[in-house]
Amino acid sequence: MTTYREAIREAIAEALTADERVFLMGEDVGAYGGCFAVSLGLLERFGPERIRDTPLSESAFVGAGIGAALGGLRPIVEIMTVNFSLLALDQILNNAATILHMSGGQFNVPLVIRMTTGAGRQLAAQHSHSLEGWYAHIPGLRILAPATVEDAGGMLAPALADPDPVLIFEHGSLYNSTGEPGTGPVDITTAAVRRPGRDVTLIAYGGTLHKALTAADELAAGGIEAEVVDLRVLRPLDEATVIKSIIHTHRAVIVDEGWRSGSLSAEVTARIVERAFYELDAPVERVCSAEVPIPYAHHLEEAALPQVPAIVTAARDVVSS
Amino acid sequence: MPRKTRARSSRDRELLRQMLRIRRFEERCVELYSGEKICGFMHLYIGEEAVAAGVCHALTSEDAVVSTYREHGHALARGVPIRSVMAEMYGKAAGCSRGRGGSMHIFDAERRFYGGNAIVGGGLPVAVGLALADKLLSRGRVTACFFGEGAMAEGEFHECLNLASLWGLPVLFACENNLYAMGTALARSQAETDLALRAAAYDVAAWPVDGMDVRAVADAAERACESIRAGAGPHFLELRTYRFRAHSMYDPDRYRDKAEIEQWKLRDPLGQIRLPEDELAALEKEIAQELEDAVTFAEEAPIEPIEELTRFVYSEVRP
Ligand SMILES: Cc1ncc(C[n+]2csc(CCOP(=O)(O)OP(=O)(O)O)c2C)c(N)n1
């Protein structure tokens, strides 16, 4: 058993050991040990050239990561949280995601950007949002959301091997979660069925996967067998796995910590409707965050986020309709 | 080393009172945090009190303050009621931000306190805009904008200094140089560590101040505000200070020497102004009562009903 945090740390260490071109850079990744302690101890092991502390300058160091990738290196750029990535949004969207296309295929950007996402720790509106759905809107990027310890460790190597920019979203509530470490790289093109079932498909990812699994347990106690699909890859979406499950269960509940309007859950709904409308026995349901900036007070934050009872209720509704 | 001298004036007494309030407030917050009454990120100002007390003393009630996530000191020195700040720390409906903000997002319209902003550098453009409005409406106000030296590496700092200078805006840029941005020492992250020099590159009047000496801070802030009010455009103060505590309650503080912290504690701003023993005891008692009252208020205050969760996403009064 290991933690999500340690799995990522080990994966970074292995990548640094395996390939001289790999280095980690970001705010407080070195002396501080990473704001979520992911890179703790790596500075001592690999030195300041490869565990590179940057000033507070998200746009500059993400842009520098793009440049270094163009220059033949394999940077892993850590942004403390998705909220701060907005200061680098221009670089991510206008450079990383577009240079390959704009250059007519001449220049690719083999860059990995890791960042924390999500709520649940009473950090209020500037530290708690789930904006990975926005990034999943952007062609040219691959968007990953590891929800398990195995994925947390196993997604880094294939992400580094990818010729194009890969963004990895680590949900802040998962760092202390434990699980079996994987045996190596995992696939970063497909969704995963985390629990088989026949009555309804619960589609989740990242921070909501475990809530969906808990809901599935509760549903099973009441005789409803839910299949749980972990999207894992938010772009390009693995439609096939989702559609296959719908064909099997004929019902879907999508759980997304993003806001409902214009969210990833909306995209998944649309794909189901486009591809499997006649398979559905009930309208698709969604359990998303309330459409408010995430508040500080514990009870308000809890109320704003997708929770197990709401998932259970939604699943019962679609099954009984 | 700042002189340890007796309080000479009512200003001295007021400065000491504000610093002491901030210190005692935060010490209490640490206890409440351990008791899980306060949660989330909490960034302490302990050690830096002279900056908030000195700068806010130079402001009038018409002026505005824009702050960071390390803003308990600014809020209290600005006059945000201690009850409403404490209730906010508790996440209660009676909190100044109705429990939605917490430690990092204190807002108070009545005191023109435009918030704790938790995006490093995020407050600077807001301050520039507030000052632009004041200038366009000929209001003769100052906007004081607090930020850490870490923010000077962000692009927004450079964009904002340029804009404020170009347009001659009435902003007091109050840079709290506590030498560390989380675990990153200034010298490890910024090529030119003479901060006033960098501000001066934008043709902004700028100078360093001993931020552990509250009188020096108040003097500098008064001088800067006077000059801003006279139409001289933005001013920049590098307030050289130090945080005695970790960056936040989550920070194990691995990146600096304990001896360095002890060295700075010798210059504790609270030790700079001495009061006769009985006067000090009376002041401590007054502050203890004010705090006790705030904690009781926060404890007893109701929480925001969950039905209210979606309020304040859009304005309730619409044309
Ligand atoms: C844009 C952005 N990047 C990173 C962070 C994380 N962070 C919060 S405070 C901080 C250090 C800021 O240091 P400084 O500006 O010197 O202020 P201090 O905390 O020392 O008062 C960092 C890196 C953030 N809040 N916003």
XYZ file of C-alpha atoms and ligand atoms in Angstrom:
666
model
C 0.000 0.000 0.000
C 1.107 3.518 -0.682
C -0.443 6.960 -0.886
C -1.518 8.890 -3.937
C 1.094 11.499 -3.011
C 3.916 8.965 -2.706
C 2.908 7.263 -5.921
C 3.296 10.548 -7.805
C 6.591 11.266 -6.061
C 7.980 7.864 -6.981
C 6.815 8.264 -10.560
C 8.611 11.613 -10.773
C 11.746 10.096 -9.260
C 11.657 7.215 -11.720
C 11.196 9.566 -14.643
C 14.122 11.697 -13.497
C 16.262 8.607 -13.163
C 15.215 7.115 -16.476
C 15.601 10.174 -18.679
C 18.153 12.946 -18.319
C 15.926 15.330 -20.225
C 13.265 15.231 -17.523
C 13.173 17.930 -14.855
C 10.548 19.270 -12.445
C 9.878 22.966 -12.048
C 7.368 25.085 -10.206
C 6.760 27.184 -7.136
C 8.164 25.663 -3.963
C 8.825 22.246 -5.469
C 12.337 22.249 -3.975
C 13.215 23.713 -0.599
C 9.617 23.669 0.606
C 9.044 20.138 -0.668
C 6.015 20.995 -2.813
C 2.956 22.787 -1.487
C 1.227 19.406 -1.124
C 4.502 17.672 -0.225
C 4.512 15.702 -3.469
C 8.145 16.493 -4.249
C 9.379 16.281 -0.667
C 12.952 14.964 -0.622
C 13.477 15.158 -4.377
C 15.669 18.258 -4.177
C 18.087 16.339 -1.974
C 18.091 13.418 -4.380
C 18.287 15.219 -7.700
C 19.632 18.704 -6.996
C 18.386 22.194 -7.847
C 18.970 21.904 -11.602
C 16.378 19.200 -11.940
C 14.105 20.120 -9.032
C 13.855 23.724 -9.978
C 12.168 26.287 -7.729
C 10.637 29.127 -9.680
C 9.559 32.599 -8.606
C 5.844 33.372 -8.438
C 5.390 33.756 -12.161
C 2.996 31.175 -13.540
C 2.892 32.594 -17.023
C 6.683 32.782 -17.241
C 7.508 29.329 -15.945
C 4.759 27.535 -17.839
C 5.868 29.363 -20.961
C 9.435 28.385 -20.153
C 8.282 24.793 -19.890
C 6.848 25.070 -23.379
C 10.111 26.536 -24.626
C 12.196 23.877 -22.905
C 10.014 21.176 -24.425
C 10.512 22.747 -27.844
C 14.209 22.829 -27.064
C 14.434 19.099 -26.545
C 13.844 18.650 -22.823
C 10.983 16.869 -21.079
C 9.760 19.271 -18.400
C 7.252 18.436 -15.723
C 5.763 21.746 -14.677
C 3.896 21.847 -11.395
C 1.316 24.561 -10.853
C 0.181 24.738 -7.236
C -3.514 24.710 -8.060
C -5.763 25.031 -11.064
C -6.798 28.451 -9.775
C -3.291 29.796 -10.303
C -3.037 28.121 -13.695
C -5.323 30.869 -14.912
C -2.333 33.214 -14.788
C -0.734 30.876 -17.311
C -3.841 30.211 -19.346
C -2.551 32.270 -22.224
C 0.588 30.150 -22.467
C -1.315 26.890 -22.153
C -3.995 27.750 -24.675
C -2.302 30.093 -27.105
C 1.078 28.368 -27.152
C 1.161 24.813 -25.804
C -2.100 23.723 -27.399
C -1.655 25.460 -30.730
C 1.999 25.472 -31.782
C 1.877 22.056 -33.412
C -1.085 23.044 -35.536
C 0.022 26.607 -36.238
C 3.401 25.402 -37.368
C 1.874 22.950 -39.779
C 3.134 20.033 -37.752
C 6.735 21.243 -37.485
C 6.929 21.790 -33.745
C 5.400 19.599 -31.074
C 5.353 20.426 -27.359
C 6.093 17.371 -25.199
C 5.235 19.058 -21.925
C 3.596 17.672 -18.796
C 1.797 20.076 -16.488
C 0.575 18.786 -13.133
C -1.767 20.703 -10.875
C -4.119 20.268 -7.967
C -7.828 20.739 -8.432
C -11.036 20.583 -6.465
C -12.649 21.449 -3.176
C -13.411 19.837 0.158
C -10.861 21.441 2.436
C -12.564 24.747 3.301
C -10.171 26.774 1.203
C -12.890 29.031 -0.237
C -13.466 30.382 -3.700
C -9.950 31.090 -4.911
C -8.510 27.678 -4.021
C -11.327 25.210 -4.585
C -12.603 25.192 -8.098
C -12.646 22.338 -10.569
C -11.709 23.860 -13.877
C -10.387 20.776 -15.655
C -13.555 20.769 -17.733
C -12.429 24.068 -19.253
C -9.105 22.600 -20.207
C -10.886 19.591 -21.660
C -12.490 22.043 -24.085
C -9.171 22.778 -25.747
C -8.005 20.749 -28.763
C -4.296 19.986 -28.685
C -4.232 19.055 -25.008
C -4.558 15.669 -23.359
C -6.300 15.966 -19.991
C -5.851 13.304 -17.323
C -7.572 12.948 -13.959
C -6.079 10.146 -11.878
C -8.520 9.015 -9.206
C -6.642 5.972 -7.927
C -3.176 5.462 -6.505
C -2.310 3.264 -9.442
C -3.282 5.942 -11.955
C -1.548 8.670 -9.939
C 1.729 6.828 -10.300
C 1.186 5.171 -13.638
C 0.039 8.118 -15.729
C 3.234 10.137 -15.542
C 5.506 7.990 -17.697
C 3.089 7.749 -20.636
C 2.344 11.453 -20.247
C 6.061 12.203 -20.570
C 6.297 9.875 -23.535
C 3.431 11.689 -25.227
C 4.619 13.996 -27.994
C 2.029 16.621 -27.055
C 1.106 18.631 -23.957
C -0.537 16.613 -21.207
C -2.238 18.196 -18.207
C -2.661 16.049 -15.095
C -5.250 17.111 -12.540
C -4.662 15.768 -9.040
C -7.650 16.203 -6.747
C -6.517 17.774 -3.488
C -8.606 15.445 -1.366
C -6.844 12.378 -2.790
C -3.218 12.962 -1.754
C -3.583 10.998 1.466
C -5.679 8.242 -0.065
C -4.048 4.841 -0.097
C -4.073 1.941 -2.482
C -1.950 -0.603 -4.234
C 0.754 0.965 -6.348
C 0.631 -0.127 -9.943
C 3.269 -2.143 -11.655
C 4.147 0.472 -14.225
C 2.665 2.762 -16.846
C -1.095 2.771 -17.293
C -3.060 3.452 -20.394
C -3.845 7.146 -20.890
C -6.358 6.801 -23.674
C -9.276 4.979 -22.126
C -11.822 5.202 -19.366
C -12.021 2.391 -16.833
C -14.947 0.420 -15.478
C -14.283 0.435 -11.724
C -17.264 -1.640 -10.769
C -19.518 -3.743 -12.967
C -23.285 -3.437 -12.716
C -26.412 -3.813 -14.785
C -28.980 -1.257 -13.615
C -27.419 2.148 -14.025
C -24.068 3.643 -15.032
C -22.474 6.137 -12.677
C -19.906 8.183 -14.582
C -17.349 10.003 -12.461
C -13.692 11.003 -12.416
C -11.021 12.377 -10.074
C -12.409 13.511 -6.740
C -15.899 12.173 -7.394
C -14.965 8.588 -8.264
C -14.852 7.468 -4.653
C -18.165 9.126 -3.932
C -19.667 7.262 -6.879
C -18.234 3.979 -5.621
C -19.633 4.614 -2.150
C -22.992 5.426 -3.700
C -22.809 2.178 -5.666
C -22.309 0.250 -2.430
C -25.351 1.895 -0.920
C -27.399 1.248 -4.024
C -26.346 -2.411 -3.993
C -27.655 -2.703 -0.451
C -31.021 -1.630 -1.869
C -30.833 -4.047 -4.763
C -29.630 -1.672 -7.472
C -26.441 -2.742 -9.232
C -24.613 0.325 -10.467
C -21.754 0.173 -12.945
C -19.133 2.803 -12.185
C -17.124 4.283 -15.039
C -14.060 6.358 -14.211
C -13.472 8.701 -17.139
C -9.746 9.070 -16.281
C -9.028 10.796 -19.583
C -11.082 13.956 -19.924
C -9.728 14.757 -23.358
C -9.876 13.053 -25.769
C -12.923 11.471 -24.145
C -13.201 7.711 -24.416
C -16.721 7.628 -25.757
C -16.626 3.922 -26.495
C -16.350 2.777 -22.891
C -19.150 5.115 -21.813
C -21.464 4.103 -24.642
C -20.786 0.420 -24.109
C -21.829 0.756 -20.501
C -25.001 2.653 -21.430
C -25.916 -0.061 -23.903
C -25.565 -2.449 -20.992
C -27.450 -0.496 -18.274
C -29.642 1.911 -20.311
C -29.359 4.544 -17.606
C -26.780 7.136 -16.657
C -25.920 9.455 -13.791
C -22.933 11.722 -14.307
C -21.085 13.041 -11.291
C -18.922 16.107 -11.849
C -17.394 18.507 -9.335
C -17.483 21.223 -11.982
C -20.469 23.520 -12.289
C -23.293 21.993 -14.300
C -23.593 24.752 -16.920
C -21.153 24.169 -19.729
C -19.427 21.410 -17.835
C -17.731 18.170 -18.717
C -20.914 16.488 -17.485
C -22.798 18.420 -20.158
C -20.376 17.138 -22.774
C -20.724 13.536 -21.625
C -24.495 13.904 -21.606
C -24.415 15.202 -25.147
C -22.246 12.319 -26.307
C -24.625 9.804 -24.751
C -27.596 11.499 -26.347
C -25.844 11.681 -29.715
C -24.601 8.142 -29.718
C -27.005 6.147 -27.581
C -30.284 8.036 -27.393
C -32.406 5.015 -28.256
C -30.597 2.916 -25.678
C -31.761 5.137 -22.827
C -34.625 4.010 -20.654
C -34.578 7.230 -18.649
C -33.306 10.774 -19.013
C -29.649 11.258 -18.084
C -29.186 12.712 -14.594
C -26.336 14.867 -13.398
C -24.956 15.536 -9.939
C -22.699 18.582 -10.067
C -21.485 21.398 -7.836
C -23.990 24.108 -7.023
C -23.573 27.121 -9.277
C -21.792 29.217 -6.697
C -18.174 30.078 -6.005
C -17.168 27.433 -3.466
C -17.740 28.904 0.017
C -15.534 28.634 3.103
C -17.965 27.521 5.826
C -17.921 23.741 6.152
C -21.667 23.196 5.899
C -21.962 25.513 2.902
C -19.047 23.861 1.124
C -20.526 20.416 1.737
C -23.830 21.623 0.393
C -22.161 23.027 -2.702
C -20.400 19.802 -3.715
C -21.721 16.555 -5.195
C -22.314 14.183 -2.291
C -23.128 10.506 -1.969
C -26.812 10.928 -0.968
C -27.473 13.034 -4.057
C -25.821 10.419 -6.258
C -27.879 7.659 -4.654
C -31.088 9.641 -5.088
C -30.323 10.431 -8.701
C -29.548 6.782 -9.439
C -32.761 5.622 -7.766
C -34.707 8.202 -9.748
C -33.379 7.072 -13.103
C -33.845 3.418 -12.214
C -37.424 3.887 -11.097
C -38.473 6.186 -13.926
C 17.908 48.331 15.511
C 14.796 50.382 16.299
C 14.880 52.224 19.585
C 12.877 50.930 22.510
C 11.437 54.138 23.807
C 8.536 55.296 25.874
C 5.302 56.239 24.190
C 5.603 59.924 23.466
C 2.355 60.754 21.786
C -1.207 59.663 21.316
C -0.096 58.338 17.938
C 2.422 56.084 19.649
C -0.261 54.763 21.946
C -2.659 54.113 19.115
C -0.007 52.335 17.058
C 0.877 50.113 19.969
C -2.769 49.399 20.672
C -3.386 48.290 17.094
C -0.317 46.071 17.003
C -1.251 44.471 20.266
C -4.821 43.848 19.102
C -3.550 42.105 15.999
C -1.069 39.994 17.961
C -3.599 38.896 20.573
C -6.249 38.266 17.948
C -3.966 35.942 16.023
C -2.682 34.147 19.094
C -6.277 33.395 19.898
C -6.898 32.282 16.341
C -4.099 29.727 16.655
C -5.860 28.177 19.640
C -9.169 28.224 17.839
C -7.551 26.591 14.830
C -6.227 23.761 16.984
C -9.750 23.370 18.321
C -11.013 23.240 14.717
C -13.196 26.284 15.225
C -11.281 27.870 12.377
C -10.395 25.809 9.316
C -8.965 26.113 5.843
C -5.843 28.106 5.109
C -4.871 30.593 7.794
C -1.864 32.858 7.326
C -0.574 34.622 10.400
C 0.728 38.158 10.451
C 2.563 37.818 13.757
C 5.810 39.802 13.525
C 4.537 42.080 10.776
C 2.056 44.105 12.845
C 3.977 47.379 12.533
C 3.258 47.463 8.819
C -0.527 47.272 9.055
C -0.686 49.551 12.081
C 1.624 52.154 10.571
C 0.172 52.228 7.068
C -3.485 52.121 8.099
C -2.859 54.942 10.554
C -1.984 57.200 7.643
C -5.294 56.548 5.881
C -8.582 58.379 6.261
C -11.954 56.674 6.308
C -12.415 57.768 2.682
C -9.389 55.824 1.535
C -9.468 52.220 0.393
C -7.469 49.129 1.282
C -6.776 46.152 -0.962
C -5.163 43.219 0.756
C -3.976 39.656 0.502
C -4.789 36.362 2.227
C -2.527 37.466 5.112
C -4.916 40.232 5.986
C -6.136 39.902 9.575
C -3.776 42.715 10.544
C -4.829 45.005 7.740
C -8.500 44.395 8.466
C -8.219 45.054 12.191
C -5.995 48.104 11.776
C -8.425 49.401 9.188
C -11.224 49.210 11.725
C -13.135 46.193 10.494
C -14.981 45.174 13.675
C -13.189 42.372 15.450
C -16.507 40.605 16.011
C -17.285 40.365 12.334
C -13.743 39.242 11.521
C -13.890 36.534 14.181
C -17.317 35.396 13.055
C -15.918 35.123 9.536
C -13.077 32.953 10.809
C -15.782 30.723 12.272
C -17.636 30.664 8.955
C -20.731 32.181 10.497
C -23.475 34.196 8.862
C -22.542 37.187 11.020
C -19.037 37.168 9.554
C -18.046 40.119 7.418
C -18.245 37.899 4.321
C -21.209 35.870 5.631
C -19.058 32.809 6.124
C -18.221 32.481 2.473
C -14.729 33.886 2.677
C -13.006 32.767 5.869
C -9.565 33.896 6.929
C -8.401 34.712 3.418
C -11.352 36.724 2.177
C -12.294 39.490 4.591
C -14.400 42.194 2.970
C -15.983 45.282 4.504
C -17.669 47.837 2.281
C -18.214 50.330 5.091
C -14.470 50.518 5.745
C -13.670 50.375 2.045
C -11.806 47.158 2.662
C -11.732 45.451 -0.708
C -10.769 42.098 0.449
C -8.298 39.559 1.108
C -7.272 38.290 -2.274
C -5.674 34.847 -2.271
C -4.265 34.984 -5.763
C -0.753 36.373 -5.377
C -0.688 39.690 -7.219
C -4.431 39.531 -7.793
C -5.222 42.623 -5.771
C -2.931 45.016 -7.601
C -5.065 45.534 -10.694
C -8.092 46.079 -8.455
C -6.228 48.793 -6.564
C -5.224 50.447 -9.813
C -8.861 50.453 -10.892
C -10.128 51.879 -7.616
C -7.559 54.639 -7.904
C -8.487 55.270 -11.510
C -12.103 55.798 -10.456
C -10.991 58.179 -7.716
C -8.865 60.127 -10.121
C -11.554 60.350 -12.785
C -14.086 61.462 -10.182
C -11.589 63.867 -8.547
C -12.130 62.342 -5.139
C -8.732 62.932 -3.602
C -8.590 59.497 -2.007
C -5.736 57.055 -1.626
C -5.920 53.319 -2.273
C -3.456 51.380 -0.159
C -2.525 48.078 -1.727
C -0.735 45.495 0.410
C 1.150 42.624 -1.152
C 4.152 40.447 -0.403
C 7.527 40.697 -2.100
C 6.702 37.382 -3.789
C 4.094 39.209 -5.837
C 6.839 41.327 -7.380
C 7.824 38.382 -9.534
C 4.363 38.160 -11.033
C 3.633 39.901 -14.299
C 0.746 41.755 -12.728
C 3.077 43.716 -10.490
C 4.921 45.108 -13.487
C 1.800 45.787 -15.484
C 0.190 47.589 -12.560
C 3.140 49.746 -11.622
C 3.452 50.831 -15.192
C -0.229 51.655 -15.497
C -0.479 53.466 -12.171
C 2.582 55.529 -12.982
C 1.587 56.239 -16.555
C -1.821 57.475 -15.452
C -0.604 59.169 -12.275
C -2.964 57.205 -10.043
C -3.294 57.682 -6.280
C -2.094 54.244 -5.146
C 0.128 53.465 -2.205
C 1.860 50.210 -3.086
C 2.754 48.720 0.303
C 5.112 45.831 -0.314
C 5.586 43.689 2.759
C 9.012 42.222 2.288
C 9.161 39.400 4.814
C 11.921 37.746 2.797
C 10.023 34.566 1.990
C 7.294 33.638 -0.454
C 6.126 30.415 1.151
C 9.455 28.551 1.231
C 11.191 30.598 -1.417
C 13.676 33.151 -0.167
C 13.731 36.454 -1.997
C 17.346 36.071 -3.047
C 16.614 32.666 -4.534
C 13.731 33.927 -6.617
C 14.330 37.496 -7.691
C 17.354 38.756 -9.540
C 17.311 42.276 -8.111
C 16.506 42.248 -4.416
C 16.494 46.029 -4.044
C 12.743 46.251 -4.380
C 12.391 50.024 -4.277
C 14.860 50.234 -7.127
C 12.658 48.004 -9.239
C 9.569 50.060 -8.494
C 11.524 53.188 -9.321
C 12.151 51.755 -12.779
C 8.510 52.591 -13.478
C 9.114 56.194 -12.438
C 7.325 55.630 -9.141
C 8.541 57.346 -5.961
C 9.850 54.442 -3.909
C 11.900 53.844 -0.825
C 12.630 51.161 1.765
C 11.367 51.414 5.329
C 12.219 49.497 8.486
C 8.999 47.557 8.783
C 9.748 46.468 12.341
C 9.677 50.085 13.511
C 6.074 51.171 13.619
C 6.922 54.854 13.911
C 9.096 54.673 10.832
C 6.289 52.941 8.960
C 3.712 55.515 10.053
C 6.044 58.382 9.119
C 6.764 56.935 5.706
C 3.107 56.169 5.021
C 2.062 59.669 6.077
C 4.669 61.217 3.848
C 3.665 58.998 0.919
C -0.052 59.621 1.364
C 0.476 63.350 1.595
C 2.412 63.309 -1.612
C -0.177 61.089 -3.323
C -2.971 63.419 -2.233
C -0.990 66.314 -3.620
C -1.177 64.636 -7.009
C 2.288 63.125 -7.240
C 0.973 59.765 -8.456
C 1.653 56.328 -7.030
C 4.193 55.650 -4.308
C 5.882 52.420 -3.363
C 7.136 51.472 0.080
C 9.282 48.425 0.646
C 8.404 47.536 4.231
C 11.176 45.315 5.540
C 9.604 42.913 7.939
C 9.535 39.267 8.955
C 6.913 36.693 9.768
C 7.647 34.931 13.024
C 5.318 32.044 12.183
C 5.149 29.604 9.302
C 3.597 30.655 6.006
C 0.296 29.047 6.922
C -0.992 26.535 9.425
C -0.115 23.797 6.936
C 3.527 24.843 6.583
C 6.116 22.737 8.446
C 8.607 25.618 7.962
C 11.490 23.483 6.730
C 13.227 26.098 4.613
C 14.669 28.583 7.113
C 16.946 28.589 10.066
C 15.454 28.658 13.533
C 18.308 30.968 14.534
C 17.263 33.444 11.875
C 13.746 33.543 13.306
C 15.103 34.103 16.808
C 17.299 36.909 15.509
C 14.329 38.704 14.039
C 12.277 38.197 17.175
C 14.759 40.418 18.982
C 13.304 43.177 16.843
C 9.681 42.387 17.673
C 7.723 45.513 16.722
C 5.647 45.216 19.875
C 8.748 45.872 21.923
C 9.476 49.189 20.282
C 7.077 51.377 22.198
C 7.065 51.066 25.959
C 4.173 51.968 28.196
C 4.170 52.341 31.979
C 3.300 48.966 33.477
C -0.156 49.896 34.698
C -1.075 51.452 31.368
C 0.088 48.383 29.509
C -1.867 46.128 31.850
C -4.980 48.215 31.271
C -4.489 48.027 27.520
C -3.997 44.272 27.624
C -7.135 43.941 29.669
C -9.161 46.062 27.289
C -7.966 43.984 24.342
C -8.597 40.707 26.149
C -12.163 41.803 26.787
C -12.670 42.895 23.209
C -11.411 39.494 22.076
C -13.463 37.555 24.558
C -16.510 39.382 23.375
C -15.642 38.599 19.740
C -15.155 34.900 20.441
C -18.428 34.686 22.358
C -20.160 36.515 19.545
C -18.694 34.171 16.937
C -19.474 31.068 18.998
C -23.085 32.048 19.444
C -23.691 33.459 15.988
C -25.933 31.362 13.767
C -24.625 29.695 10.642
C -25.873 30.697 7.232
C -28.858 28.481 6.376
C -28.030 26.146 3.512
C -30.986 27.557 1.580
C -28.954 30.736 1.314
C -26.046 28.975 -0.405
C -26.862 30.305 -3.842
C -27.367 33.892 -2.735
C -24.898 36.547 -3.888
C -23.963 34.817 -7.084
C -25.971 37.493 -8.848
C -27.192 40.790 -7.443
C -30.564 40.648 -5.822
C -31.603 44.114 -6.832
C -31.730 44.369 -10.589
C -33.084 47.091 -12.833
C -0.982 33.190 -8.377
C -0.654 32.391 -7.175
N 0.352 31.515 -7.196
C 0.676 30.806 -6.111
C -0.030 30.951 -4.959
C 0.333 30.125 -3.710
N 0.913 31.009 -2.714
C 0.149 31.567 -1.773
S 0.969 32.642 -0.835
C 2.410 32.365 -1.659
C 3.642 33.116 -1.274
C 3.495 34.585 -1.486
O 4.551 35.270 -0.919
P 4.552 36.823 -0.733
O 3.904 37.499 -1.897
O 5.931 37.250 -0.430
O 3.603 37.093 0.527
P 3.689 36.508 1.990
O 2.942 35.222 1.990
O 5.123 36.366 2.348
O 2.985 37.501 2.847
C 2.220 31.423 -2.651
C 3.276 30.917 -3.523
C -1.119 31.837 -4.968
N -1.903 32.006 -3.903
N -1.390 32.562 -6.070
